[in-house]
PDB file of C-alpha atoms in Angstrom:
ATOM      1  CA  UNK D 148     105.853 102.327 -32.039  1.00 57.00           C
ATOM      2  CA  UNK D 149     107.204 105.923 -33.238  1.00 58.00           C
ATOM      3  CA  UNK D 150     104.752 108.090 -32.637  1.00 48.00           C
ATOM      4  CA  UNK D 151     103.410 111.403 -35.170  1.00 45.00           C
ATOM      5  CA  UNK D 152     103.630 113.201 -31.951  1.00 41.00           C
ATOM      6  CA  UNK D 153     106.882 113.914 -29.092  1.00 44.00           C
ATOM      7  CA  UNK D 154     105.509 112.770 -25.573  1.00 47.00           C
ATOM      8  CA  UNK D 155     106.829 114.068 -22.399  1.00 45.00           C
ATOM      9  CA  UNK D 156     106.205 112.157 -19.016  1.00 56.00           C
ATOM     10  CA  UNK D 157     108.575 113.478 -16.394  1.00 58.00           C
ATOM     11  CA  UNK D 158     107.168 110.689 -13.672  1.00 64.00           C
ATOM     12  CA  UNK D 159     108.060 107.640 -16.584  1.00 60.00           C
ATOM     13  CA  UNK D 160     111.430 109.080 -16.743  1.00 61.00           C
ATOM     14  CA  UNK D 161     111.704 109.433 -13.397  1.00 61.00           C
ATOM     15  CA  UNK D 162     110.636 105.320 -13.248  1.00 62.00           C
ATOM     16  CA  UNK D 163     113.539 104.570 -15.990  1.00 61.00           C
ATOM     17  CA  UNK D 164     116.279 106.326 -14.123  1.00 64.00           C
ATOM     18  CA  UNK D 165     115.092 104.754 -10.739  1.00 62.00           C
ATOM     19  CA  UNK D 166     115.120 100.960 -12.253  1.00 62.00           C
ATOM     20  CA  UNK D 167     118.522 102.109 -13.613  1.00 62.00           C
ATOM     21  CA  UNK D 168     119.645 102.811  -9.596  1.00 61.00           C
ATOM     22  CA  UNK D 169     118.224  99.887  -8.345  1.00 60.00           C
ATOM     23  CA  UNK D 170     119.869  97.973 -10.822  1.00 60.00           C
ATOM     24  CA  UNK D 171     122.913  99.139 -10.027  1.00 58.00           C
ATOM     25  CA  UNK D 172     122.632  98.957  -6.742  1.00 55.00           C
ATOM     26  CA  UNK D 173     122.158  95.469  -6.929  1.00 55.00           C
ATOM     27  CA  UNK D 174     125.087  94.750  -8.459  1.00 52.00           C
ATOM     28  CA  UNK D 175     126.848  96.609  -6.155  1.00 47.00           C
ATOM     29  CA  UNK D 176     125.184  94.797  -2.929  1.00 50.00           C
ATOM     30  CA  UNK D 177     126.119  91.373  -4.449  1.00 52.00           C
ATOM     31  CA  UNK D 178     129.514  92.157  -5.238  1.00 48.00           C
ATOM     32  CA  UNK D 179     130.067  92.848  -1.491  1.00 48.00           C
ATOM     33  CA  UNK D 180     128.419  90.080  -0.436  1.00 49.00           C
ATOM     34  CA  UNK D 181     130.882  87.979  -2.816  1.00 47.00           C
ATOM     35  CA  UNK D 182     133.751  89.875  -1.218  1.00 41.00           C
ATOM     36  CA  UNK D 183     132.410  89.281   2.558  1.00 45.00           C
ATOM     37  CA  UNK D 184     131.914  85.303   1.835  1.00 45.00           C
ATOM     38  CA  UNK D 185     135.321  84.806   1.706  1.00 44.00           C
ATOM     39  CA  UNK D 186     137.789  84.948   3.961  1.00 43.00           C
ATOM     40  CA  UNK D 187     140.222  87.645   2.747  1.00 39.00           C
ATOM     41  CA  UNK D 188     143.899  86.242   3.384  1.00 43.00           C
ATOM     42  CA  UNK D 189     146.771  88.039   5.875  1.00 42.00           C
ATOM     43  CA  UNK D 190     148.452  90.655   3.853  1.00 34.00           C
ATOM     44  CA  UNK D 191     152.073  88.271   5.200  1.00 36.00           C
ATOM     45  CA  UNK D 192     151.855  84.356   5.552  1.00 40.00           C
ATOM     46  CA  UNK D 193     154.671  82.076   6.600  1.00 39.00           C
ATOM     47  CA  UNK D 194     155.173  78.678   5.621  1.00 40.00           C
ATOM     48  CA  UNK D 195     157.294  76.270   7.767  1.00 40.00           C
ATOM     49  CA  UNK D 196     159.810  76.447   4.858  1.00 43.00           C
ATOM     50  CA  UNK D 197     159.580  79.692   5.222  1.00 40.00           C
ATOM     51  CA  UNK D 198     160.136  80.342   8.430  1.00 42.00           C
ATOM     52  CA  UNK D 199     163.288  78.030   8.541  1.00 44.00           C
ATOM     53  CA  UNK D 200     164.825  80.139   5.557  1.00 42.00           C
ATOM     54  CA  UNK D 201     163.941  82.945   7.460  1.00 44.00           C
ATOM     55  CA  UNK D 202     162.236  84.456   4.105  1.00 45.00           C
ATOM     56  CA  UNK D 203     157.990  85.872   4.018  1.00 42.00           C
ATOM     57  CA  UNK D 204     155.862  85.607   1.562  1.00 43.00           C
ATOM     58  CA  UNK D 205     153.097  88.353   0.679  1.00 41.00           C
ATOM     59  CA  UNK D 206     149.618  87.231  -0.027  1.00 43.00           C
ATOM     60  CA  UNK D 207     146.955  90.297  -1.661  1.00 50.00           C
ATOM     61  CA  UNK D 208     143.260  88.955  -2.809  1.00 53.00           C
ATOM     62  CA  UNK D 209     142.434  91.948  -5.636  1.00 53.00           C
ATOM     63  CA  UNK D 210     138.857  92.825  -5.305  1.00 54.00           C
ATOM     64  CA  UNK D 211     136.543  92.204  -8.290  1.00 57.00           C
ATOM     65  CA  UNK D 212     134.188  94.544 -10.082  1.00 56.00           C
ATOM     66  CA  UNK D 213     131.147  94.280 -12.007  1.00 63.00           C
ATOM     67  CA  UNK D 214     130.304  96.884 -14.809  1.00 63.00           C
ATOM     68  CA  UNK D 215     127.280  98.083 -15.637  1.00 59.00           C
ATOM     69  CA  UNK D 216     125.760  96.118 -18.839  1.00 67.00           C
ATOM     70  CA  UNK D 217     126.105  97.870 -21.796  1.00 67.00           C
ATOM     71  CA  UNK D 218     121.922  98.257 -22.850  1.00 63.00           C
ATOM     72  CA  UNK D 219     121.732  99.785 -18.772  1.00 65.00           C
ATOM     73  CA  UNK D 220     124.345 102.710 -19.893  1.00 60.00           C
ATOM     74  CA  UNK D 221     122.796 103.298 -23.215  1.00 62.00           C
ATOM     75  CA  UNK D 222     119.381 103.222 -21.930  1.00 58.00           C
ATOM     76  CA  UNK D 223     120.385 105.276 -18.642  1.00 60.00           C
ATOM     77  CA  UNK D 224     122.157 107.914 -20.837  1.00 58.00           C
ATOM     78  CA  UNK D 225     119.547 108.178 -23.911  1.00 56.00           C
ATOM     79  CA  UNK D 226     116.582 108.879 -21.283  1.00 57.00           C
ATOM     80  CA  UNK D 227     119.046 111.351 -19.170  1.00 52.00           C
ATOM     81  CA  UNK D 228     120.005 113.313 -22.005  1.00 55.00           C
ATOM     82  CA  UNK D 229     116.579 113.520 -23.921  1.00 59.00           C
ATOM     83  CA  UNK D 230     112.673 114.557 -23.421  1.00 65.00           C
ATOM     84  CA  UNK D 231     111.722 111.948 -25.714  1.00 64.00           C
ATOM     85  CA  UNK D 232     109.783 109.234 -23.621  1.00 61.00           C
ATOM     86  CA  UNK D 233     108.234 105.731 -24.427  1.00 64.00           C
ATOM     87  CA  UNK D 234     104.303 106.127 -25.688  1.00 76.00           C
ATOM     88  CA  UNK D 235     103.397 103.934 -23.705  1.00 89.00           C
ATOM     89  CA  UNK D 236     102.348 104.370 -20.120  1.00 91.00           C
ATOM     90  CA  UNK D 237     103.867 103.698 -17.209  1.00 91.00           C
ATOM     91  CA  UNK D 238     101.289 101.492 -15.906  1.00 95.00           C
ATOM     92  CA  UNK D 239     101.065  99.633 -19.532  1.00 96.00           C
ATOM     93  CA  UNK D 240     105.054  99.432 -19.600  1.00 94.00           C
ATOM     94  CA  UNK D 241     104.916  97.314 -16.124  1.00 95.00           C
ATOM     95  CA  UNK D 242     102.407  94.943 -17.392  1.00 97.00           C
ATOM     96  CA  UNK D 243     105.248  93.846 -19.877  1.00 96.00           C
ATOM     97  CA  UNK D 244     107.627  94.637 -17.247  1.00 95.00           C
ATOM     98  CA  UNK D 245     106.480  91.688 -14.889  1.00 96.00           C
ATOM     99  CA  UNK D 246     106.670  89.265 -17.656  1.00 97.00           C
ATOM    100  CA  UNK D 247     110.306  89.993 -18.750  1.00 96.00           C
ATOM    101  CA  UNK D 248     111.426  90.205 -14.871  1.00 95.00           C
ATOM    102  CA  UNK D 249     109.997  86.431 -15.060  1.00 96.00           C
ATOM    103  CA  UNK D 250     111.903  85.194 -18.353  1.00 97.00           C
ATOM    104  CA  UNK D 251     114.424  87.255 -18.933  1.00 96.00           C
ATOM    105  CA  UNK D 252     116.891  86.918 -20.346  1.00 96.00           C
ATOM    106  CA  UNK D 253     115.280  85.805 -23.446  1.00 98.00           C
ATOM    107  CA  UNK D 254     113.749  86.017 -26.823  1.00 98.00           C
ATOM    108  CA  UNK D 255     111.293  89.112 -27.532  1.00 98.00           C
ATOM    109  CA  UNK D 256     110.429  89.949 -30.947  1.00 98.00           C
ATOM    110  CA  UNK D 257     108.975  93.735 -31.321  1.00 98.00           C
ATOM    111  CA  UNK D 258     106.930  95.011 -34.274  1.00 98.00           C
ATOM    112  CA  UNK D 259     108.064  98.234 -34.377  1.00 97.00           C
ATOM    113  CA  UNK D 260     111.054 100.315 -33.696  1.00 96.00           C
ATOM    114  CA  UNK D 261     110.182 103.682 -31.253  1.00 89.00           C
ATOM    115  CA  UNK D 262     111.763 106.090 -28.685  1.00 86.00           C
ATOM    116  CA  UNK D 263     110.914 103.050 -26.114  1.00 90.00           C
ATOM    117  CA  UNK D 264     113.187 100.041 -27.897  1.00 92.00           C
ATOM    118  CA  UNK D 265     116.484 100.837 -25.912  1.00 90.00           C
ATOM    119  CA  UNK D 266     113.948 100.571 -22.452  1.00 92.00           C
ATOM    120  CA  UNK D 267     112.928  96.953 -24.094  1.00 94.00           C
ATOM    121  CA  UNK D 268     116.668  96.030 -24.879  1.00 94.00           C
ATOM    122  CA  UNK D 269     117.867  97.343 -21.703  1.00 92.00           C
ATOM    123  CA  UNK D 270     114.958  95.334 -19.571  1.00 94.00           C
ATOM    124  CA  UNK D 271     116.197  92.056 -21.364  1.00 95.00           C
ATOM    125  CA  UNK D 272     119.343  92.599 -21.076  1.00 93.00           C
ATOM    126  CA  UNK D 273     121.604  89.131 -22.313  1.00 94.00           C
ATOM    127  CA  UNK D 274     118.682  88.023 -23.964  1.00 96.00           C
ATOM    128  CA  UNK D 275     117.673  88.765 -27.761  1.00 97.00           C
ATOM    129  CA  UNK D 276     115.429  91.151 -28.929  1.00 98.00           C
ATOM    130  CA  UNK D 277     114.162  91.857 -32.334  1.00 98.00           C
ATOM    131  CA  UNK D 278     112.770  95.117 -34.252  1.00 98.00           C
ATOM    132  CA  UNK D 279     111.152  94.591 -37.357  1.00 98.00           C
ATOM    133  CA  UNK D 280     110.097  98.868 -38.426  1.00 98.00           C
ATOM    134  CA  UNK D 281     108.048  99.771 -42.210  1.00 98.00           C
ATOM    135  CA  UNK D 282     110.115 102.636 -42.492  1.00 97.00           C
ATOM    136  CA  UNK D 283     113.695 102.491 -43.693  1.00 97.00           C
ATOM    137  CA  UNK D 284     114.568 105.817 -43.289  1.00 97.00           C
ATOM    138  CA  UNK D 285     113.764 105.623 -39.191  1.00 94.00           C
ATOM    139  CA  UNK D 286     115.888 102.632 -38.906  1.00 96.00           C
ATOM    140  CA  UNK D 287     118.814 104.549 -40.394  1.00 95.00           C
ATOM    141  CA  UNK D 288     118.039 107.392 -37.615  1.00 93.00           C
ATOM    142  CA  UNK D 289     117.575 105.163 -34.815  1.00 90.00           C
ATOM    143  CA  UNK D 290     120.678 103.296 -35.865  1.00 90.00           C
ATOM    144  CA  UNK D 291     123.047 106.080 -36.168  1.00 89.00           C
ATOM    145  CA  UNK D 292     122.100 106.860 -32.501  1.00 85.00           C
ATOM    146  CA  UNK D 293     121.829 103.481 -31.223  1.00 86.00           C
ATOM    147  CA  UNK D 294     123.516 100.793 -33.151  1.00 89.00           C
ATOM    148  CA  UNK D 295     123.471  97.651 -31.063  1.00 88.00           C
ATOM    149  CA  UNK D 296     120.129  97.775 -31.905  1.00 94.00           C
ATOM    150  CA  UNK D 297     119.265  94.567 -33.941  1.00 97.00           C
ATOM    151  CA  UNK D 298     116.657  96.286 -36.394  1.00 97.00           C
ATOM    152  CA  UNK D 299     114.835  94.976 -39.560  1.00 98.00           C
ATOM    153  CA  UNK D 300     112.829  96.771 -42.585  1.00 98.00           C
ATOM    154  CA  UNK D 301     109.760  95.461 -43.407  1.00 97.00           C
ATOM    155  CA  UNK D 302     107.461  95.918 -46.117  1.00 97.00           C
ATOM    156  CA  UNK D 303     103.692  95.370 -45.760  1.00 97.00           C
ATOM    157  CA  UNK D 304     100.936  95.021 -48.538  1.00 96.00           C
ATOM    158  CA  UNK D 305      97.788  95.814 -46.535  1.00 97.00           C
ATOM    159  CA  UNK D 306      95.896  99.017 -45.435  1.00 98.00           C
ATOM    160  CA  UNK D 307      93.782  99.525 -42.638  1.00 98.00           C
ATOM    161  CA  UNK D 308      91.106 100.155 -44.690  1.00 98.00           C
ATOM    162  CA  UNK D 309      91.245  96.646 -45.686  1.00 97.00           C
ATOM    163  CA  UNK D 310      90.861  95.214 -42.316  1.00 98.00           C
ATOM    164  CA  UNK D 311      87.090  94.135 -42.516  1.00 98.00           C
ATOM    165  CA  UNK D 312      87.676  92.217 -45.589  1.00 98.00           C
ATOM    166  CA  UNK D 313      91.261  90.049 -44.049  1.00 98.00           C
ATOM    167  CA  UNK D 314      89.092  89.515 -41.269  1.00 98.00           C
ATOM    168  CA  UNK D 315      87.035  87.528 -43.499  1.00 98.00           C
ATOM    169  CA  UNK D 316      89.738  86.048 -44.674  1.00 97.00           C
ATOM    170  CA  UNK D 317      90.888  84.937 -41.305  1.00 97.00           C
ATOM    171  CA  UNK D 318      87.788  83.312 -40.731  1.00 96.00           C
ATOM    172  CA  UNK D 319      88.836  80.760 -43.644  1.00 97.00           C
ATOM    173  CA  UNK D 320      90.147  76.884 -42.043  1.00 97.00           C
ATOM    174  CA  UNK D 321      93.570  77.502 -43.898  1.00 97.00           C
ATOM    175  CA  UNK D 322      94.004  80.364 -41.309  1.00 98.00           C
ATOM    176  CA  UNK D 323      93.525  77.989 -38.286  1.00 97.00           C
ATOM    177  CA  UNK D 324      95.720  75.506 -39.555  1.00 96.00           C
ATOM    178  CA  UNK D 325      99.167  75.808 -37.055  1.00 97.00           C
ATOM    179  CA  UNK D 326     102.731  76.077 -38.990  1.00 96.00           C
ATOM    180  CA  UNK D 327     105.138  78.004 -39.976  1.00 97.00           C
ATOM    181  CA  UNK D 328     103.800  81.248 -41.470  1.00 98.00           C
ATOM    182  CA  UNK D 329     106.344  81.050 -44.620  1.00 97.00           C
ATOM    183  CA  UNK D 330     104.095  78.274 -45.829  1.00 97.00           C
ATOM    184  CA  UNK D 331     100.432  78.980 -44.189  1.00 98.00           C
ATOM    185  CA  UNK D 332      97.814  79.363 -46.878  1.00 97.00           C
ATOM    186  CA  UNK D 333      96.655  82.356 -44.762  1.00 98.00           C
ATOM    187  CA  UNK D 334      96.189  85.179 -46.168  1.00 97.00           C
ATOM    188  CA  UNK D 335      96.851  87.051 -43.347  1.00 98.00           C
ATOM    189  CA  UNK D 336     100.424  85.772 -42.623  1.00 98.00           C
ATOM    190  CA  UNK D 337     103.205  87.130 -43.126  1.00 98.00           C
ATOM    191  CA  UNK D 338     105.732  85.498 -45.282  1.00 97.00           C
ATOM    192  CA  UNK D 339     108.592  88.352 -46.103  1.00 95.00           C
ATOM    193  CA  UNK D 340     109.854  88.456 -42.636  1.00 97.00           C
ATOM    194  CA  UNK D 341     113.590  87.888 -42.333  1.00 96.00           C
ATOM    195  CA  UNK D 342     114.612  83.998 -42.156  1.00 95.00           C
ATOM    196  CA  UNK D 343     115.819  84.160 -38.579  1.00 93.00           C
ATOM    197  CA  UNK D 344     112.690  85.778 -37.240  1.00 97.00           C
ATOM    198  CA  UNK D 345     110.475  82.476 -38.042  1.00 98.00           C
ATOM    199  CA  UNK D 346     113.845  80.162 -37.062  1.00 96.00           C
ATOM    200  CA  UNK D 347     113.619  81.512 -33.340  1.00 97.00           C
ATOM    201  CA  UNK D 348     111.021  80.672 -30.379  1.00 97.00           C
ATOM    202  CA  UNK D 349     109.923  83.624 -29.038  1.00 98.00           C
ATOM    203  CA  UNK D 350     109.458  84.286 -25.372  1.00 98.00           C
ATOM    204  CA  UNK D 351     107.764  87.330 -25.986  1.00 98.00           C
ATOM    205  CA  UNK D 352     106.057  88.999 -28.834  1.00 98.00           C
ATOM    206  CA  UNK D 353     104.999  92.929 -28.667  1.00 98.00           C
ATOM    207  CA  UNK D 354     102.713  94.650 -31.504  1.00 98.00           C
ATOM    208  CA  UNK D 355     103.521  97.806 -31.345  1.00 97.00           C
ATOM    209  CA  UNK D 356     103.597  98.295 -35.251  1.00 97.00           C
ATOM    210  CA  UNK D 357     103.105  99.109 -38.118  1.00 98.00           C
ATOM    211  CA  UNK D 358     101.353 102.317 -38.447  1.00 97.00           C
ATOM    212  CA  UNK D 359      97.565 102.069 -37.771  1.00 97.00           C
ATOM    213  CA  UNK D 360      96.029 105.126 -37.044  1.00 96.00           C
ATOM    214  CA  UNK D 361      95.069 105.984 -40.031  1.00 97.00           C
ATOM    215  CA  UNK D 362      93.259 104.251 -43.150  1.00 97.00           C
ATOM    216  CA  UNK D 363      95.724 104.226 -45.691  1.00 98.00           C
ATOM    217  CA  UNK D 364      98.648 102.871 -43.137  1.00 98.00           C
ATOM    218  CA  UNK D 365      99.547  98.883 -43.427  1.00 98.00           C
ATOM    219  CA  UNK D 366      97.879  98.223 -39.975  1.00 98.00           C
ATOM    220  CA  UNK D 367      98.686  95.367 -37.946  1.00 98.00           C
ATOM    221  CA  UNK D 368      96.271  92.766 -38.464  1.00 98.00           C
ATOM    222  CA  UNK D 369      99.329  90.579 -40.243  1.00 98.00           C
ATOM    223  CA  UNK D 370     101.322  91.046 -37.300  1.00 98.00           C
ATOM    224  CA  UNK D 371      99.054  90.270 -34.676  1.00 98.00           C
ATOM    225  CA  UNK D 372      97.679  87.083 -36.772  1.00 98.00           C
ATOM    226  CA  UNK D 373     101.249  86.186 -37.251  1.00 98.00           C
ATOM    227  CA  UNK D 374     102.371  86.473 -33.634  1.00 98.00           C
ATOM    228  CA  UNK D 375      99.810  84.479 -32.533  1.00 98.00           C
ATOM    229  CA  UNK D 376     101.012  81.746 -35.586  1.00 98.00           C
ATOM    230  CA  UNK D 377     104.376  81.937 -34.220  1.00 98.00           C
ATOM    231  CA  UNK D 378     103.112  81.337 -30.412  1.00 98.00           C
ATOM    232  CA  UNK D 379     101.228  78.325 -31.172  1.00 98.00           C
ATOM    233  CA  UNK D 380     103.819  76.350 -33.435  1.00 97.00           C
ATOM    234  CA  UNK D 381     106.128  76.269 -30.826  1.00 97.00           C
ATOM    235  CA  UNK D 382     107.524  72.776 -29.666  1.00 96.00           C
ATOM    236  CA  UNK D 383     106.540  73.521 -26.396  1.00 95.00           C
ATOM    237  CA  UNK D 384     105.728  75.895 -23.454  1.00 96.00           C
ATOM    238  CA  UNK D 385     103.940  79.444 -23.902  1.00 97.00           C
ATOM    239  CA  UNK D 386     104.247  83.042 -25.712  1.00 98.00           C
ATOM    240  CA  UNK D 387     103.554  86.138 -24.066  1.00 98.00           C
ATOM    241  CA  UNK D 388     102.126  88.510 -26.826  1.00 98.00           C
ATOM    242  CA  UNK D 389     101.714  91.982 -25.942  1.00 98.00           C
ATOM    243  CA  UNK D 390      99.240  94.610 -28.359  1.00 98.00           C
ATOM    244  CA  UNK D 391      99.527  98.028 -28.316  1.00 97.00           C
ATOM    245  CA  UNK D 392      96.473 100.750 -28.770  1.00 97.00           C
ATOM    246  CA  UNK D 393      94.247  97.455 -28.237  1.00 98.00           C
ATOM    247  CA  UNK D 394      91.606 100.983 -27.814  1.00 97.00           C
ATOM    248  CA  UNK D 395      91.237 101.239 -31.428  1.00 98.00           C
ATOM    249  CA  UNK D 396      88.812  99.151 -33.249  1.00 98.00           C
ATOM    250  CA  UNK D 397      91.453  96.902 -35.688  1.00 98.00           C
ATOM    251  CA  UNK D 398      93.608  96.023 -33.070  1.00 98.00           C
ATOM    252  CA  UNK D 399      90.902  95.084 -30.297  1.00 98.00           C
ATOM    253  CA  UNK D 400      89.141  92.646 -32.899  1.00 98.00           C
ATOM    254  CA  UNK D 401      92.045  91.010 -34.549  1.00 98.00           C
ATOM    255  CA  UNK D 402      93.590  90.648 -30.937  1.00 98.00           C
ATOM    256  CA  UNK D 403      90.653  89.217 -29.840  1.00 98.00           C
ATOM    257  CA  UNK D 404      89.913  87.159 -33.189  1.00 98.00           C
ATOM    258  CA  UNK D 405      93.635  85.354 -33.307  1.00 98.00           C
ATOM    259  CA  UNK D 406      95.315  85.153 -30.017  1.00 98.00           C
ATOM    260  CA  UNK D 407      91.493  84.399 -28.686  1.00 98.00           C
ATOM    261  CA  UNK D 408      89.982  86.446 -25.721  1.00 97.00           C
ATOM    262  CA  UNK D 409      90.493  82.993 -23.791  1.00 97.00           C
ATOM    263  CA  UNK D 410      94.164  83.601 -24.159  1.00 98.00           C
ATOM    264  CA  UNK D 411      93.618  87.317 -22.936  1.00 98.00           C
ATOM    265  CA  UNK D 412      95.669  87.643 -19.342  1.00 97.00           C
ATOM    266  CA  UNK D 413      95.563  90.958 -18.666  1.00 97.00           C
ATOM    267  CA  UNK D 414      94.254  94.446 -20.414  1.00 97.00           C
ATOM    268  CA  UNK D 415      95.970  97.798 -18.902  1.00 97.00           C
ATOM    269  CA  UNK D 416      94.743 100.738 -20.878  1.00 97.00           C
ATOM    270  CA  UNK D 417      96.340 100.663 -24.039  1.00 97.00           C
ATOM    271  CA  UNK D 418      97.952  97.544 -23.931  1.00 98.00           C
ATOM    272  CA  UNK D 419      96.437  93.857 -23.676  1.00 98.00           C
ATOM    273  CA  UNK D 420      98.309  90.954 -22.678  1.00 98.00           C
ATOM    274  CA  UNK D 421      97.798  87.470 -24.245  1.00 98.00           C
ATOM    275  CA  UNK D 422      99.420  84.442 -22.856  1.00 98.00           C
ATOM    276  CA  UNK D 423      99.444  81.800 -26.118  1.00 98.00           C
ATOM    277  CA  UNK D 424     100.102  78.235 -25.249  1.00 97.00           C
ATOM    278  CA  UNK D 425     101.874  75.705 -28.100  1.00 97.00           C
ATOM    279  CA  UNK D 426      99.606  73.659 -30.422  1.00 97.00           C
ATOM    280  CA  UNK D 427     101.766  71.303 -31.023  1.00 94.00           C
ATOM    281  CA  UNK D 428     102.083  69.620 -27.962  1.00 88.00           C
ATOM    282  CA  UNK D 429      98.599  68.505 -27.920  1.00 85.00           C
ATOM    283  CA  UNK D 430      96.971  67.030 -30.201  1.00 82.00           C
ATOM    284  CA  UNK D 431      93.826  68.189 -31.586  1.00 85.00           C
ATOM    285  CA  UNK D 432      93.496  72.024 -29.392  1.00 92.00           C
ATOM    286  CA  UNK D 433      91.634  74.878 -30.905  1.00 95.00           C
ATOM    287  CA  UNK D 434      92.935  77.889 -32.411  1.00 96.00           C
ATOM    288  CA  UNK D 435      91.036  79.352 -29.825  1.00 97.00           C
ATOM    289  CA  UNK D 436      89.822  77.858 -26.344  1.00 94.00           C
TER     290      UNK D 436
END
């Protein structure tokens, strides 16, 4: 997700900060409706005891207020105070954007940790979300400046350069066998992911790392084989998985390889959508439809 270069896009700031208002906004709106539903009380009531004893009594109804949740203020102030902006754009942000309006909150796993995780954390806000990052010394950066962050170090054994042969690999009948990844006989899957990470049912999955630009970085054919692992053992319902740069050739053809171009919902520039149902609800389904 972090990107070699700093991107500027005034109008996706300009969409944060306006999702921050109407957010807000909301909250206001329904905390006066609240307020308006009920009847407020006379400031002075009197009871018949009261009246015979010649004594009042003063009733007050305090009004309530809602804060703003704590990922909306982080999120509102680290995109108001910096020129640092999400790589992705804003038409491939909304594709995930409709999804987490729908589920949220809820759990969303991200590969990768970038200048657009507080935006994720902030859009599922009272849900859990998940960054698993290759390099240790960005999650000690990111954390200093955001530490609610939940944020994990991971350590990959594959290069890009490898991809054509793991593709082979993937090919093999261990690799469509549906289970949990710490014991698939895949070679593709990824088995040194923290415990909790395979323990949870993810709602939604994003590959946005690791590195894969370049030959000698760990690429993300585990992770996208992995997410789609993860979708389909499942006890039941679906997984939205989300791949980023889906324009370069080793994420288009492991995308479309293990979470199936039958599964593909949606492709917005950069960023292709796959909705993954559970395989373990009925008996005998593909790996892919």
């Amino acid at each position: 997700m972090r990107s070699s270069k700093t991107q500027f896009s005034p109008s996706l700031k300009l969409l944060l900060i306006c999702l921050a208002f109407l957010f807000i906004l909301f909250l206001v709106l329904r905390s006066s409706s609240q307020l308006s539903s009920h009847q407020i009380p006379p400031l002075f009531s009197s009871s018949s005891n009261s009246s015979d004893s010649g004594q009042t009594t003063c009733s007050q109804q305090a009004p309530t207020c809602t804060k703003i949740p704590p990922s909306l203020a982080e999120a509102m102030v680290h995109y108001a105070t910096s020129n640092i902006t999400p790589q992705q754009t804003k038409k491939e942000i909304s594709v995930s954007l409709r999804v987490l309006q729908r589920k949220s909150p809820c759990n969303f796993l991200v590969f990768g940790l970038g200048h657009d995780s507080v935006m994720w954390t902030a859009l599922n806000h009272g849900g859990r979300i998940v960054f698993l990052e290759e390099d240790k010394s960005w999650i000690d950066q990111i954390s200093r400046q955001l530490p609610s962050l939940e944020s994990y170090h991971v350590v990959y054994d594959t290069k890009v350069s490898d991809a054509d042969q793991l593709m082979e690999i993937g090919r093999k009948e261990e690799c469509k066998v549906v289970g949990d990844p710490r014991f698939s006989k895949c070679g593709l899957a990824l088995k040194g992911l923290p415990n909790e990470v395979y323990d949870i049912e993810w709602d939604l999955i994003m590959v946005d790392g690791p590195t894969g630009y370049h030959d000698a970085a760990p690429g993300r054919m585990g992770a996208i084989y992995t997410a789609g692992l993860m979708a389909r053992n499942r006890e039941q319902g679906e997984t939205d998985v989300f791949v980023h740069n889906v324009d370069r050739t080793v994420e288009d053809k492991f995308s479309k390889a293990f979470l199936c171009e039958g599964y593909l919902t949606e492709q917005e520039g950069r960023i292709g959508h796959f909705t993954v149902p559970s395989h373990q609800t009925v008996a005998g389904l593909p790996f892919c439809p």
